[in-house]
XYZ file of C-alpha atoms in Angstrom:
218
model
C 3.219 -12.836 -5.194
C 2.924 -10.309 -8.009
C -0.137 -8.716 -6.411
C -1.174 -7.622 -2.952
C -4.410 -7.949 -0.983
C -3.470 -11.375 0.379
C -3.074 -10.665 4.086
C 0.176 -11.695 5.738
C 1.201 -14.081 2.953
C 4.039 -11.946 1.601
C 5.140 -10.665 4.998
C 5.619 -14.141 6.476
C 7.807 -15.308 3.593
C 9.813 -12.078 3.527
C 10.596 -12.223 7.248
C 11.777 -15.812 7.011
C 13.777 -15.194 3.825
C 15.447 -12.103 5.317
C 16.441 -13.976 8.458
C 17.825 -16.902 6.444
C 19.735 -14.589 4.107
C 21.399 -12.840 7.045
C 22.410 -16.147 8.627
C 23.898 -17.509 5.403
C 25.607 -14.213 4.617
C 27.322 -14.249 8.006
C 28.855 -17.683 7.396
C 29.416 -17.475 3.635
C 29.729 -14.201 1.712
C 29.067 -15.928 -1.627
C 25.292 -16.158 -1.261
C 23.100 -15.712 -4.321
C 19.517 -14.552 -3.827
C 16.842 -15.188 -6.449
C 13.302 -13.929 -5.904
C 10.002 -14.747 -7.561
C 7.247 -12.128 -7.471
C 7.061 -8.328 -7.504
C 6.065 -8.134 -3.850
C 9.126 -10.104 -2.849
C 11.434 -7.851 -4.849
C 9.932 -4.663 -3.431
C 9.891 -6.023 0.109
C 13.555 -7.044 0.033
C 14.562 -3.807 -1.674
C 12.842 -1.889 1.125
C 14.977 -3.882 3.597
C 18.141 -3.001 1.680
C 18.575 -6.433 0.047
C 19.011 -6.568 -3.731
C 18.177 -9.818 -5.528
C 20.707 -11.271 -7.956
C 17.931 -12.559 -10.219
C 14.171 -12.201 -10.335
C 11.281 -14.163 -11.844
C 8.098 -12.284 -12.682
C 6.576 -14.675 -15.198
C 4.711 -16.849 -12.702
C 1.009 -16.137 -12.324
C -1.820 -17.927 -10.509
C -1.100 -21.242 -12.238
C 2.641 -21.960 -12.595
C 3.551 -24.260 -15.476
C 6.032 -27.103 -15.241
C 7.944 -26.010 -18.326
C 8.587 -22.608 -16.704
C 9.945 -24.209 -13.530
C 11.904 -26.813 -15.491
C 14.112 -24.122 -17.059
C 15.110 -22.865 -13.613
C 15.545 -26.400 -12.245
C 17.847 -27.399 -15.116
C 20.054 -24.388 -14.448
C 20.290 -25.273 -10.758
C 21.191 -28.868 -11.615
C 23.851 -27.757 -14.053
C 25.385 -25.359 -11.530
C 25.266 -28.025 -8.825
C 26.952 -30.707 -10.925
C 29.629 -28.254 -12.079
C 30.411 -27.197 -8.522
C 29.149 -23.618 -8.840
C 26.275 -24.304 -6.435
C 26.800 -26.050 -3.101
C 23.338 -25.721 -1.590
C 19.870 -24.587 -2.589
C 17.360 -23.372 0.017
C 13.832 -22.419 -1.021
C 11.701 -20.184 1.182
C 8.019 -20.444 0.333
C 4.572 -20.979 1.860
C 3.785 -24.678 2.161
C 0.158 -25.702 1.676
C -0.918 -28.060 4.456
C -4.700 -27.677 4.354
C -7.310 -25.103 3.429
C -7.134 -23.686 6.942
C -3.357 -23.861 7.374
C -0.444 -22.602 5.279
C 3.017 -22.211 6.803
C 6.075 -20.304 5.600
C 8.967 -22.787 5.534
C 12.544 -23.139 4.316
C 13.278 -26.355 2.424
C 16.713 -27.512 1.294
C 16.383 -29.039 -2.190
C 20.088 -29.442 -2.966
C 21.977 -31.519 -2.103
C 19.344 -34.217 -2.339
C 18.852 -36.233 0.839
C 17.200 -39.559 1.563
C 13.482 -40.210 1.669
C 13.043 -38.260 4.897
C 13.801 -34.566 5.302
C 16.698 -35.108 7.693
C 18.612 -37.266 5.227
C 19.282 -40.001 7.804
C 17.557 -43.138 8.960
C 15.411 -42.301 11.939
C 15.066 -45.886 13.256
C 17.425 -47.049 15.953
C 18.142 -50.212 17.899
C 16.917 -53.696 16.980
C 14.576 -52.413 14.276
C 17.437 -50.801 12.357
C 19.647 -53.892 12.866
C 16.920 -56.098 11.434
C 16.599 -53.855 8.379
C 20.352 -53.920 7.809
C 20.529 -57.709 8.160
C 17.728 -58.224 5.630
C 19.266 -55.980 2.976
C 19.910 -57.875 -0.255
C 21.604 -57.204 -3.528
C 19.392 -56.369 -6.476
C 20.089 -56.462 -10.170
C 18.927 -53.407 -12.075
C 18.104 -53.404 -15.773
C 19.136 -50.882 -16.952
C 21.910 -50.197 -14.467
C 21.309 -48.455 -11.146
C 23.580 -45.630 -12.252
C 21.522 -44.928 -15.381
C 18.302 -45.079 -13.345
C 19.626 -42.572 -10.820
C 20.725 -40.263 -13.630
C 17.092 -40.047 -14.697
C 15.237 -40.329 -11.381
C 17.253 -37.884 -9.250
C 17.012 -34.881 -11.618
C 13.329 -35.628 -12.242
C 12.716 -35.790 -8.497
C 14.400 -32.423 -8.002
C 12.359 -30.815 -10.775
C 9.124 -32.154 -9.280
C 10.044 -30.949 -5.783
C 10.850 -27.462 -7.066
C 7.617 -27.403 -9.055
C 5.723 -28.428 -5.906
C 7.176 -25.402 -4.110
C 5.747 -23.104 -6.782
C 2.381 -24.883 -6.714
C 2.141 -24.719 -2.922
C 3.016 -21.029 -3.014
C 0.378 -20.302 -5.663
C -2.358 -22.191 -3.816
C -1.444 -20.594 -0.478
C -1.516 -17.156 -2.092
C -5.039 -17.637 -3.421
C -6.285 -18.981 -0.093
C -4.697 -16.052 1.764
C -6.302 -13.632 -0.691
C -9.675 -15.339 -0.273
C -9.442 -15.111 3.525
C -8.348 -11.467 3.347
C -11.207 -10.562 1.012
C -13.718 -12.397 3.205
C -12.485 -10.523 6.253
C -12.637 -7.216 4.377
C -16.195 -7.970 3.211
C -17.310 -8.802 6.742
C -15.705 -5.626 8.096
C -17.371 -3.574 5.350
C -20.757 -5.134 6.159
C -20.344 -4.313 9.847
C -19.340 -0.764 8.970
C -22.382 -0.355 6.706
C -24.683 -1.546 9.491
C -23.101 0.845 11.994
C -23.282 3.805 9.595
C -26.894 2.991 8.688
C -27.831 2.854 12.366
C -26.096 6.174 13.025
C -27.769 7.742 9.998
C -31.221 6.530 11.072
C -30.746 7.890 14.569
C -29.612 11.270 13.241
C -32.530 11.338 10.795
C -34.998 10.419 13.526
C -33.576 13.111 15.800
C -33.872 15.691 13.013
C -37.496 14.733 12.277
C -38.359 14.883 15.981
C -36.796 18.326 16.235
C -38.769 19.583 13.213
C -42.018 18.223 14.681
C -41.322 19.963 17.979
C -40.690 23.215 16.124
C -44.021 22.868 14.272
C -45.884 22.130 17.496
C -44.194 25.089 19.178
C -45.201 27.356 16.290
C -48.825 26.194 16.435
C -49.008 26.799 20.155
C -47.490 30.245 19.676
C -50.093 31.119 17.042
C -52.900 29.785 19.238
C -51.894 31.880 22.186
């Protein structure tokens, strides 16, 4: 994020990104690191990691045209052989009560599932393979893939930015709610302490007055 006050949102992503960067750096020295958000840049710089490129233009509502520029560059580098793999570390939005920091591999593109392989085994998979048929595509399957695959990658990258933005706002909302509740509890405790001190002071003054009256009367 570009701002703080969002609980452990930034810390969770930074820890996972740092661990992944160290693992990739150990196996391949040619690792490029690109970071979105001021907090990410400062957090990695504090850990001694300098980003090769940074993106600070994303606010609370990322736009598709902003992400599309980055996605097109990744696609161009991937098709030209300059980029072998693209891992994105971000906070995935699962529900209002749950957001998880994850690492997702966007390039190379896999199959419909995340593992990139068919998960069915045995007779079920044999039946699927036996029922496979040839289809005729108009236009050709190659031309369709040339349009669908890049579009799918752009949408998946845009989803990462959207999930991160939503998770950031939810984390900030939870952090602010917790801070408000803590402040309310502190106000109640201070008010109670103040009232007790005030009551003790008034009681002491009354006792002094009574003592003075008795002294005058005697």
